[in-house]
């Protein structure tokens, strides 16, 4: 789901952060958002004994308040919104600013949210406290057959919460594609509710869908496409395979074993996993803690400004260096020598239609536990299918091989000198004969010059 999950174990701190956000928006724009933006539950915040974070001493910091700044640019007055970040001594500070107040508020909220989520104990099984697939997927069919309960893997994504992967291993014959076309693909009816989620982490509603290789970590924040509620989306996919030469023709890796960066993801080698691992190792080395959204090596601590007051200053500077290619992560992380890519083409239509929405909602309510009374605002339909049961392979080849280089040189020689191999041999023979005759004549002259001479006085 595109709306980040409001995790119960940190609800107390999230509620405090919502109040801070409300105060900041009121200060910047004079708008009272309490009635429209932050819909906190009427029930009391549940603080579970396993993770009673109030006893850990964590407190939200007010040192990172949003401020409005004015500056001159090309003779015109411009204003920006941001928050201040300083190093551990306070001698080096900068403002993380945005020209749009909305972007600034979203980044400010995300920064505090990362510090709150870093308090979650690593021993807590987050998946036990989140929704199950029945709460997300109301209907699932593949090739006209209902999906089975064992057809998906669940994992927790730090941004989007509960995520589910179908056919993650690629070994189940049930998922073998038999024919191209929509009726023979994967059809899903998905929930896209926005209740009890965090409005300032994401301002969009819908579902994120991504198509990737087997045994590969999905980087949903960088890839994938969004499914809009109240819409039926059809997505046709076509696979492309890219084979790179490597060696003298470019840097690539076959399985990641020759990469110097120690990967923090338990999956096959993708470039994005290597870049994230490289950045995390740099964070641990230079900032003393790890970024929440990337995996941690054993024994490492996650960043929060109670234990690491200057981690935000360090993180944003490192991220700018990575974005500007000033870190050596791109040099240490080569592309895979063999990579599968998926081209997608999508189409949309209104769903359910005005004539069918009543009985569709009734059917979902009785069969799948759908209990919403809204009109197409919390469900979406998506169909994913192969356009063709073939794929396109792209193989790198040398522009000039050794044989082709010699052939080209011979062609140019023949073009400019009108010669062939036989004429070249004859020219070499002529040069050798001329050299031999020259040496012979030189030897005879030297011998004649050193010949016998008459003695003096005779």
XYZ file of N, CA and C in Angstrom, residues 153-396:
732
model
N 5.118 -14.755 -0.547
C 6.027 -14.538 0.577
C 5.783 -13.139 1.125
N 5.771 -13.035 2.447
C 5.538 -11.758 3.108
C 6.851 -11.202 3.629
N 7.038 -9.899 3.481
C 8.194 -9.244 4.085
C 7.799 -7.824 4.464
N 8.569 -7.250 5.376
C 8.301 -5.890 5.843
C 9.205 -4.918 5.098
N 8.603 -3.935 4.461
C 9.353 -2.877 3.793
C 9.380 -1.657 4.713
N 10.533 -1.030 4.910
C 10.606 0.080 5.876
C 9.782 1.290 5.485
N 9.420 1.425 4.221
C 8.635 2.573 3.776
C 7.167 2.221 3.660
N 6.843 1.099 3.019
C 5.465 0.771 2.683
C 4.826 -0.247 3.624
N 5.573 -0.781 4.584
C 4.978 -1.730 5.513
C 4.914 -3.127 4.940
N 3.762 -3.778 5.073
C 3.603 -5.157 4.619
C 3.602 -5.233 3.099
N 4.437 -6.106 2.562
C 4.504 -6.340 1.121
C 4.467 -7.844 0.874
N 4.012 -8.217 -0.314
C 3.832 -9.628 -0.644
C 4.382 -9.883 -2.042
N 5.120 -10.985 -2.168
C 5.743 -11.362 -3.432
C 5.142 -12.673 -3.909
N 4.619 -12.680 -5.118
C 4.103 -13.900 -5.736
C 5.211 -14.546 -6.572
N 5.284 -15.886 -6.470
C 6.239 -16.660 -7.270
C 7.655 -16.151 -7.061
N 8.062 -15.988 -5.804
C 9.370 -15.398 -5.512
C 10.521 -16.323 -5.889
N 10.326 -17.639 -5.784
C 11.418 -18.573 -6.086
C 11.441 -18.985 -7.549
N 10.285 -19.005 -8.182
C 10.232 -19.392 -9.583
C 10.318 -20.879 -9.821
N 10.030 -21.692 -8.817
C 10.139 -23.138 -8.953
C 8.785 -23.847 -8.990
N 7.705 -23.136 -8.742
C 6.379 -23.745 -8.706
C 5.817 -23.819 -10.125
N 5.488 -25.023 -10.622
C 4.943 -25.112 -11.989
C 3.587 -24.449 -12.152
N 2.908 -24.132 -11.032
C 1.614 -23.458 -11.124
C 1.738 -22.118 -11.843
N 2.895 -21.446 -11.688
C 3.083 -20.118 -12.236
C 3.701 -20.143 -13.635
N 3.765 -21.286 -14.251
C 4.284 -21.350 -15.611
C 3.291 -20.693 -16.570
N 3.785 -19.783 -17.404
C 2.928 -19.097 -18.371
C 2.609 -20.045 -19.520
N 1.319 -20.193 -19.825
C 0.893 -21.108 -20.884
C 0.557 -20.379 -22.178
N -0.066 -19.188 -22.046
C -0.472 -18.438 -23.231
C -0.314 -16.954 -22.930
N -0.093 -16.144 -23.946
C -0.093 -14.696 -23.729
C -1.508 -14.162 -23.698
N -1.691 -13.006 -23.068
C -3.002 -12.384 -23.035
C -3.526 -12.183 -21.628
N -4.495 -11.307 -21.497
C -5.047 -10.947 -20.184
C -5.700 -12.128 -19.472
N -6.497 -12.983 -20.137
C -7.154 -14.079 -19.394
C -6.170 -15.072 -18.778
N -4.939 -15.115 -19.267
C -3.983 -16.120 -18.791
C -2.924 -15.517 -17.867
N -3.140 -14.291 -17.429
C -2.192 -13.647 -16.543
C -2.660 -13.638 -15.101
N -2.090 -12.741 -14.323
C -2.396 -12.592 -12.901
C -3.412 -11.475 -12.738
N -4.525 -11.773 -12.072
C -5.585 -10.797 -11.842
C -5.766 -10.616 -10.339
N -5.712 -9.359 -9.866
C -5.799 -9.055 -8.439
C -6.825 -7.961 -8.201
N -7.569 -8.093 -7.110
C -8.390 -7.006 -6.577
C -7.755 -6.612 -5.245
N -7.324 -5.352 -5.146
C -6.480 -4.916 -4.038
C -7.185 -3.868 -3.201
N -6.818 -3.824 -1.930
C -7.325 -2.805 -1.025
C -6.387 -1.605 -1.042
N -6.951 -0.437 -1.100
C -6.150 0.794 -1.090
C -6.705 1.763 -0.065
N -7.005 1.260 1.118
C -7.572 2.105 2.164
C -6.535 3.085 2.689
N -7.031 4.180 3.259
C -6.156 5.218 3.796
C -6.404 5.466 5.281
N -7.109 4.548 5.924
C -7.432 4.723 7.341
C -6.229 4.385 8.206
N -5.981 5.225 9.226
C -4.928 4.983 10.208
C -3.547 4.933 9.580
N -3.349 5.661 8.497
C -2.025 5.753 7.908
C -1.457 7.150 8.116
N -0.253 7.388 7.633
C 0.477 8.609 7.947
C 0.432 9.538 6.744
N -0.305 10.628 6.808
C -0.485 11.467 5.617
C 0.750 12.251 5.211
N 1.665 12.528 6.131
C 2.820 13.345 5.796
C 4.042 12.524 5.384
N 3.920 11.214 5.327
C 4.988 10.409 4.724
C 4.717 10.163 3.249
N 3.463 10.141 2.877
C 3.090 9.934 1.486
C 1.791 10.679 1.224
N 1.756 11.429 0.135
C 0.568 12.212 -0.194
C -0.236 11.565 -1.309
N 0.076 10.328 -1.662
C -0.644 9.638 -2.727
C -1.377 8.442 -2.134
N -2.398 7.992 -2.847
C -3.176 6.830 -2.441
C -3.158 5.811 -3.566
N -3.037 4.562 -3.200
C -3.008 3.506 -4.199
C -2.161 2.343 -3.737
N -1.721 1.556 -4.691
C -0.944 0.358 -4.412
C 0.283 0.365 -5.313
N 1.417 -0.008 -4.751
C 2.665 -0.105 -5.513
C 2.844 -1.541 -5.992
N 3.128 -1.706 -7.280
C 3.343 -3.018 -7.891
C 4.672 -2.992 -8.620
N 5.429 -4.064 -8.477
C 6.735 -4.159 -9.121
C 6.930 -5.555 -9.679
N 7.523 -5.639 -10.858
C 7.852 -6.911 -11.494
C 9.372 -7.033 -11.503
N 9.885 -8.129 -10.963
C 11.339 -8.274 -10.842
C 11.709 -9.736 -10.993
N 13.005 -10.000 -10.992
C 13.516 -11.354 -11.158
C 13.288 -12.180 -9.896
N 13.421 -13.481 -10.039
C 13.329 -14.369 -8.889
C 14.519 -14.143 -7.959
N 14.302 -14.339 -6.667
C 15.343 -14.234 -5.643
C 16.023 -12.867 -5.665
N 15.284 -11.844 -5.993
C 15.830 -10.494 -6.035
C 15.063 -9.604 -5.071
N 15.798 -8.768 -4.333
C 15.166 -7.840 -3.411
C 14.455 -6.739 -4.189
N 13.155 -6.524 -3.950
C 12.455 -5.447 -4.663
C 12.706 -4.095 -3.994
N 13.216 -3.153 -4.755
C 13.442 -1.799 -4.258
C 12.264 -0.931 -4.705
N 11.202 -1.003 -3.907
C 9.943 -0.380 -4.292
C 10.023 1.138 -4.294
N 10.922 1.720 -3.493
C 11.007 3.175 -3.467
C 11.690 3.729 -4.719
N 12.354 2.853 -5.501
C 13.055 3.301 -6.700
C 12.409 2.789 -7.988
N 11.664 1.705 -7.908
C 11.122 1.090 -9.112
C 9.635 0.804 -8.918
N 9.038 0.179 -9.906
C 7.639 -0.188 -9.827
C 6.729 0.902 -10.368
N 5.436 0.652 -10.289
C 4.438 1.587 -10.780
C 3.255 1.586 -9.829
N 2.489 2.654 -9.866
C 1.390 2.857 -8.930
C 0.066 2.455 -9.568
N -0.777 1.828 -8.754
C -2.130 1.449 -9.171
C -3.117 2.385 -8.489
N -3.942 3.022 -9.263
C -4.873 4.020 -8.741
C -6.149 3.367 -8.240
N -6.682 3.794 -7.086
C -7.963 3.247 -6.598
C -9.106 3.613 -7.535
N -10.094 2.713 -7.595
C -11.249 2.940 -8.443
C -10.975 2.761 -9.919
N -9.850 2.145 -10.253
C -9.428 1.987 -11.644
C -9.012 0.536 -11.872
N -9.361 -0.001 -13.038
C -8.847 -1.299 -13.473
C -7.645 -1.050 -14.385
N -6.500 -1.579 -14.003
C -5.253 -1.365 -14.736
C -4.811 -2.675 -15.362
N -4.525 -2.656 -16.639
C -3.964 -3.813 -17.334
C -2.518 -3.501 -17.688
N -1.623 -4.421 -17.348
C -0.193 -4.209 -17.536
C 0.367 -5.360 -18.355
N 0.799 -5.066 -19.543
C 1.464 -6.056 -20.380
C 2.964 -5.975 -20.198
N 3.610 -7.113 -20.025
C 5.056 -7.137 -19.777
C 5.750 -7.909 -20.890
N 6.971 -7.494 -21.157
C 7.835 -8.169 -22.119
C 9.248 -8.186 -21.559
N 9.865 -9.340 -21.591
C 11.160 -9.509 -20.959
C 12.281 -9.264 -21.962
N 13.296 -8.539 -21.504
C 14.521 -8.332 -22.260
C 15.687 -8.851 -21.434
N 16.616 -9.507 -22.095
C 17.811 -10.019 -21.432
C 19.032 -9.310 -21.998
N 19.850 -8.746 -21.118
C 21.043 -8.009 -21.508
C 22.261 -8.805 -21.055
N 23.171 -9.083 -21.982
C 24.409 -9.807 -21.703
C 25.585 -8.888 -22.018
N 26.371 -8.586 -20.987
C 27.518 -7.697 -21.143
C 28.802 -8.513 -21.213
N 29.786 -7.994 -21.968
C 31.030 -8.737 -22.173
C 31.916 -8.728 -20.932
N 32.116 -7.562 -20.340
C 33.036 -7.467 -19.223
C 34.479 -7.568 -19.689
N 35.369 -7.827 -18.747
C 36.780 -7.966 -19.099
C 37.349 -6.666 -19.635
N 37.997 -6.750 -20.799
C 38.599 -5.566 -21.417
C 37.577 -4.631 -22.039
N 36.332 -5.060 -22.145
C 35.314 -4.272 -22.834
C 34.413 -3.507 -21.861
N 34.600 -3.664 -20.588
C 33.767 -2.970 -19.604
C 33.746 -3.754 -18.307
N 33.373 -3.067 -17.231
C 33.367 -3.686 -15.910
C 31.981 -4.224 -15.606
N 31.892 -5.512 -15.313
C 30.635 -6.128 -14.892
C 30.969 -7.325 -14.019
N 29.990 -7.824 -13.298
C 30.176 -8.974 -12.419
C 29.145 -10.042 -12.755
N 29.555 -11.288 -12.658
C 28.662 -12.400 -13.009
C 27.761 -12.811 -11.853
N 28.305 -12.848 -10.656
C 27.484 -13.251 -9.508
C 27.740 -12.400 -8.264
N 28.539 -11.363 -8.380
C 28.814 -10.487 -7.252
C 29.932 -10.937 -6.346
N 30.538 -12.109 -6.598
C 31.590 -12.595 -5.715
C 32.870 -11.779 -5.829
N 33.091 -11.135 -6.956
C 34.305 -10.350 -7.150
C 34.121 -8.884 -6.775
N 32.981 -8.524 -6.191
C 32.725 -7.141 -5.781
C 33.309 -6.919 -4.392
N 34.002 -5.803 -4.212
C 34.647 -5.526 -2.922
C 33.663 -5.118 -1.841
N 32.480 -4.654 -2.213
C 31.470 -4.238 -1.232
C 30.781 -5.474 -0.659
N 30.699 -5.550 0.653
C 30.001 -6.661 1.302
C 28.498 -6.365 1.287
N 27.750 -7.186 0.555
C 26.321 -6.952 0.394
C 25.576 -7.240 1.694
N 24.611 -6.407 1.997
C 23.792 -6.557 3.195
C 22.436 -7.183 2.891
N 22.195 -7.516 1.625
C 20.919 -8.117 1.213
C 21.133 -9.596 0.914
N 20.202 -10.404 1.366
C 20.275 -11.844 1.148
C 19.528 -12.187 -0.130
N 20.135 -11.861 -1.257
C 19.500 -12.103 -2.548
C 20.581 -12.149 -3.609
N 20.163 -12.364 -4.842
C 21.105 -12.315 -5.946
C 21.624 -10.886 -6.113
N 22.670 -10.740 -6.920
C 23.330 -9.450 -7.027
C 22.573 -8.516 -7.968
N 21.977 -7.441 -7.432
C 21.535 -6.341 -8.289
C 22.376 -5.104 -7.984
N 22.455 -4.194 -8.920
C 23.259 -2.988 -8.742
C 22.746 -2.158 -7.582
N 21.421 -2.049 -7.423
C 20.862 -1.213 -6.370
C 21.234 -1.730 -4.985
N 21.277 -3.049 -4.810
C 21.653 -3.617 -3.513
C 23.099 -3.286 -3.178
N 23.959 -3.310 -4.174
C 25.363 -2.971 -3.936
C 25.516 -1.508 -3.564
N 24.802 -0.612 -4.245
C 24.891 0.809 -3.925
C 24.373 1.095 -2.517
N 23.251 0.472 -2.140
C 22.723 0.664 -0.787
C 23.699 0.126 0.260
N 24.295 -1.023 0.001
C 25.246 -1.602 0.956
C 26.482 -0.725 1.083
N 26.966 -0.211 -0.037
C 28.134 0.672 -0.007
C 27.836 1.930 0.788
N 26.662 2.511 0.562
C 26.306 3.726 1.299
C 26.159 3.433 2.790
N 25.572 2.285 3.143
C 25.400 1.958 4.556
C 26.745 1.757 5.241
N 27.663 1.082 4.577
C 28.997 0.913 5.165
C 29.687 2.262 5.344
N 29.507 3.182 4.413
C 30.088 4.512 4.553
C 29.441 5.270 5.702
N 28.115 5.119 5.857
C 27.419 5.736 6.987
C 27.971 5.238 8.318
N 28.139 3.943 8.429
C 28.647 3.373 9.682
C 30.064 3.855 9.974
N 30.854 4.024 8.928
C 32.248 4.425 9.120
C 32.370 5.911 9.451
N 31.584 6.765 8.805
C 31.751 8.199 8.967
C 30.754 8.810 9.944
N 29.571 8.220 10.087
C 28.542 8.794 10.962
C 28.382 8.032 12.266
N 28.893 6.814 12.336
C 28.820 6.039 13.569
C 27.528 5.286 13.771
N 26.623 5.292 12.785
C 25.357 4.573 12.887
C 24.841 4.298 11.483
N 23.802 3.465 11.387
C 23.280 3.059 10.094
C 21.922 3.665 9.806
N 21.633 3.842 8.518
C 20.370 4.412 8.070
C 19.262 3.379 8.212
N 18.105 3.812 8.699
C 17.009 2.893 9.018
C 16.537 2.107 7.803
N 16.460 2.723 6.642
C 15.841 2.103 5.479
C 16.751 1.091 4.784
N 17.993 0.949 5.210
C 18.910 -0.032 4.630
C 19.263 -1.072 5.691
N 19.548 -2.319 5.299
C 19.896 -3.343 6.292
C 21.180 -2.980 7.048
N 21.289 -3.558 8.234
C 22.443 -3.312 9.100
C 23.280 -4.567 9.239
N 24.592 -4.437 9.290
C 25.424 -5.597 9.642
C 25.275 -5.922 11.120
N 25.646 -7.119 11.548
C 25.477 -7.496 12.961
C 26.237 -6.552 13.887
N 25.561 -6.162 14.958
C 26.185 -5.312 15.968
C 26.103 -3.830 15.706
N 25.586 -3.400 14.566
C 25.516 -1.976 14.249
C 24.250 -1.354 14.834
N 24.303 -0.058 15.087
C 23.169 0.673 15.644
C 22.486 1.502 14.556
N 21.153 1.643 14.690
C 20.414 2.517 13.801
C 20.501 3.952 14.307
N 20.457 4.892 13.374
C 20.636 6.298 13.717
C 19.378 6.873 14.364
N 19.546 7.616 15.440
C 18.508 8.489 15.975
C 19.201 9.633 16.698
N 18.546 10.809 16.712
C 19.238 12.002 17.191
C 19.334 12.076 18.706
N 18.785 11.127 19.451
C 19.057 11.079 20.895
C 20.436 10.494 21.174
N 20.784 9.435 20.460
C 22.102 8.811 20.646
C 23.159 9.386 19.712
N 22.744 9.859 18.538
C 23.685 10.406 17.545
C 23.131 11.753 17.092
N 23.389 12.822 17.845
C 22.757 14.118 17.548
C 23.092 14.672 16.167
N 24.239 14.318 15.605
C 24.675 14.924 14.338
C 24.511 13.982 13.157
N 23.750 12.904 13.293
C 23.688 11.948 12.194
C 22.974 12.529 10.971
N 22.003 13.408 11.170
C 21.309 14.010 10.035
C 22.235 14.862 9.194
N 23.089 15.644 9.855
C 24.087 16.455 9.146
C 25.007 15.580 8.319
N 25.436 14.466 8.900
C 26.335 13.547 8.200
C 25.616 12.833 7.055
N 24.380 12.410 7.296
C 23.650 11.641 6.288
C 23.377 12.463 5.033
N 22.842 13.668 5.178
C 22.471 14.459 4.002
C 23.707 14.862 3.193
N 24.827 15.091 3.868
C 26.047 15.403 3.126
C 26.552 14.184 2.359
N 26.501 13.020 3.005
C 26.913 11.796 2.309
C 25.997 11.495 1.130
N 24.707 11.702 1.307
C 23.767 11.408 0.228
C 23.994 12.337 -0.963
N 24.314 13.597 -0.697
C 24.625 14.517 -1.793
C 25.896 14.087 -2.518
N 26.872 13.596 -1.773
C 28.093 13.111 -2.418
C 27.814 11.883 -3.273
N 26.930 10.999 -2.788
C 26.572 9.827 -3.586
C 25.811 10.239 -4.840
N 24.891 11.166 -4.710
C 24.095 11.601 -5.856
C 24.965 12.291 -6.902
N 25.991 13.017 -6.463
C 26.884 13.716 -7.390
C 28.070 12.863 -7.826
N 28.045 11.560 -7.494
C 29.086 10.604 -7.884
C 30.443 10.967 -7.278
N 30.436 11.601 -6.095
C 31.677 11.896 -5.411
C 32.081 10.792 -4.447
N 31.174 9.916 -4.100
C 31.545 8.692 -3.398
C 31.978 7.651 -4.428
N 32.809 6.729 -4.012
C 33.309 5.722 -4.962
C 32.413 4.496 -5.051
N 31.138 4.632 -4.629
C 30.241 3.478 -4.680
C 29.961 3.042 -6.116
N 29.832 3.998 -7.019
C 29.553 3.626 -8.403
C 30.759 2.946 -9.046
N 31.968 3.258 -8.559
C 33.153 2.576 -9.071
C 33.273 1.170 -8.488
N 32.824 0.991 -7.240
C 32.933 -0.315 -6.602
C 31.805 -1.269 -6.980
N 30.710 -0.745 -7.500
C 29.535 -1.567 -7.798
C 29.336 -1.646 -9.312
N 29.817 -2.687 -9.951
C 29.615 -2.825 -11.394
C 28.220 -3.345 -11.714
N 27.838 -3.231 -12.957
C 26.576 -3.782 -13.406
C 26.679 -5.295 -13.547
N 25.577 -6.019 -13.444
C 25.622 -7.472 -13.670
C 25.952 -7.773 -15.133
N 26.721 -8.846 -15.349
C 27.038 -9.238 -16.721
C 25.807 -9.791 -17.439
N 24.884 -10.338 -16.678
C 23.637 -10.837 -17.260
C 22.483 -10.307 -16.435
N 21.547 -9.659 -17.100
C 20.465 -8.973 -16.396
C 19.182 -9.081 -17.195
N 18.083 -9.350 -16.492
C 16.761 -9.408 -17.116
C 15.992 -8.142 -16.776
N 15.461 -7.504 -17.780
C 14.678 -6.285 -17.626
C 13.275 -6.523 -18.159
N 12.315 -5.786 -17.618
C 10.925 -5.968 -18.010
C 10.356 -4.643 -18.518
N 9.929 -4.662 -19.762
C 9.224 -3.520 -20.320
C 7.731 -3.678 -20.028
N 7.104 -2.598 -19.629
C 5.689 -2.648 -19.294
C 4.934 -1.620 -20.117
N 3.725 -1.959 -20.467
C 2.790 -1.029 -21.102
C 1.457 -1.188 -20.401
N 0.863 -0.070 -20.000
C -0.318 -0.109 -19.140
C -1.481 0.627 -19.789
N -2.676 0.187 -19.426
C -3.916 0.856 -19.808
C -4.869 0.857 -18.631
N -5.734 1.841 -18.567
C -6.637 1.973 -17.417
C -8.076 2.163 -17.891
N -9.004 1.805 -17.009
C -10.432 2.003 -17.251
C -11.124 2.175 -15.900
N -12.236 2.845 -15.886
C -12.998 3.046 -14.658
C -13.544 1.712 -14.167
N -13.364 1.458 -12.843
C -13.813 0.180 -12.278
C -14.170 0.369 -10.810
N -15.239 -0.216 -10.323
C -16.342 -0.783 -11.110
C -17.111 0.315 -11.839
N -17.794 -0.059 -12.869
C -18.598 0.908 -13.600
C -19.806 1.308 -12.755
N -20.488 2.352 -13.194
C -21.645 2.837 -12.432
C -22.747 1.794 -12.346
N -22.878 0.958 -13.347
C -23.913 -0.068 -13.356
C -23.562 -1.283 -12.506
N -22.274 -1.555 -12.379
C -21.869 -2.806 -11.712
C -21.297 -2.599 -10.324
N -21.101 -1.366 -9.876
C -20.412 -1.168 -8.608
C -21.194 -1.711 -7.423
N -22.525 -1.680 -7.474
C -23.304 -2.158 -6.326
C -23.130 -3.659 -6.116
N -23.259 -4.441 -7.188
C -23.154 -5.891 -6.984
C -21.707 -6.319 -6.793
N -20.727 -5.571 -7.325
C -19.326 -5.888 -7.058
C -19.022 -5.691 -5.578
N -19.490 -4.602 -5.002
C -19.263 -4.358 -3.580
C -19.974 -5.388 -2.718
N -21.193 -5.789 -3.121
C -21.916 -6.805 -2.362
C -21.185 -8.149 -2.411
N -20.687 -8.502 -3.585
C -19.971 -9.769 -3.704
C -18.696 -9.764 -2.877
N -17.941 -8.659 -2.891
C -16.722 -8.572 -2.089
C -17.053 -8.589 -0.600
N -18.160 -7.979 -0.226
C -18.530 -7.927 1.195
C -18.867 -9.315 1.727
N -19.553 -10.129 0.948
C -19.976 -11.438 1.430
C -18.878 -12.494 1.278
N -18.029 -12.371 0.292
C -17.034 -13.421 0.038
C -15.664 -13.093 0.592
N -15.320 -11.816 0.661
C -13.949 -11.468 1.014
C -13.848 -10.539 2.215
N -14.945 -10.312 2.914
C -14.885 -9.485 4.108
C -14.744 -8.004 3.846
N -15.080 -7.560 2.662
C -15.003 -6.138 2.325
C -16.123 -5.407 3.046
N -15.748 -4.414 3.883
C -16.757 -3.759 4.722
C -16.789 -2.247 4.550
N -16.256 -1.766 3.445
C -16.233 -0.324 3.243
C -17.533 0.134 2.597
N -17.911 1.357 2.898
C -19.114 1.943 2.306
C -18.775 3.029 1.294
N -17.496 3.217 1.006
C -17.109 4.251 0.054
C -17.356 3.769 -1.363
N -17.248 4.681 -2.323
C -17.542 4.384 -3.721
C -16.247 4.346 -4.521
N -15.687 3.137 -4.708
C -14.519 2.886 -5.548
C -13.270 3.619 -5.074
N -13.253 4.122 -3.854
C -12.086 4.878 -3.402
C -11.094 4.047 -2.613
N -11.399 2.800 -2.376
C -10.520 1.993 -1.541
C -10.217 0.630 -2.152
N -10.603 0.384 -3.390
C -10.290 -0.874 -4.055
C -9.763 -0.565 -5.452
N -8.947 -1.473 -5.944
C -8.367 -1.324 -7.275
C -8.188 -2.707 -7.884
N -8.238 -2.761 -9.181
C -8.061 -4.018 -9.899
C -6.865 -3.895 -10.830
N -6.050 -4.944 -10.889
C -4.877 -4.941 -11.759
C -4.745 -6.312 -12.400
N -4.440 -6.330 -13.683
C -4.191 -7.563 -14.439
C -2.815 -7.460 -15.076
N -1.974 -8.436 -14.792
C -0.601 -8.456 -15.296
C -0.447 -9.687 -16.180
N 0.035 -9.497 -17.400
C 0.084 -10.602 -18.351
C 1.273 -10.425 -19.290
N 1.678 -11.540 -19.875
C 2.717 -11.505 -20.909
C 2.086 -11.092 -22.242
N 2.733 -10.147 -22.896
C 2.279 -9.781 -24.232
C 2.651 -10.854 -25.256
N 3.824 -11.447 -25.081
C 4.292 -12.515 -25.955
C 5.080 -13.504 -25.111
N 5.034 -14.775 -25.497
C 5.801 -15.790 -24.767
C 7.184 -15.947 -25.395
N 7.864 -14.875 -25.547
C 9.262 -14.892 -25.983
C 9.942 -13.677 -25.373
N 11.235 -13.610 -25.517
C 11.959 -12.484 -24.970
C 13.053 -12.074 -25.943
N 13.495 -10.862 -25.777
C 14.527 -10.302 -26.638
C 15.844 -10.282 -25.882
N 16.870 -10.834 -26.501
C 18.198 -10.905 -25.886
C 19.126 -9.928 -26.589
N 19.837 -9.150 -25.804
C 20.807 -8.182 -26.312
C 22.192 -8.637 -25.852
N 23.070 -8.928 -26.813
C 24.416 -9.397 -26.514
C 25.429 -8.347 -26.957
N 26.313 -7.986 -26.049
C 27.396 -7.092 -26.427
C 28.436 -7.864 -27.242
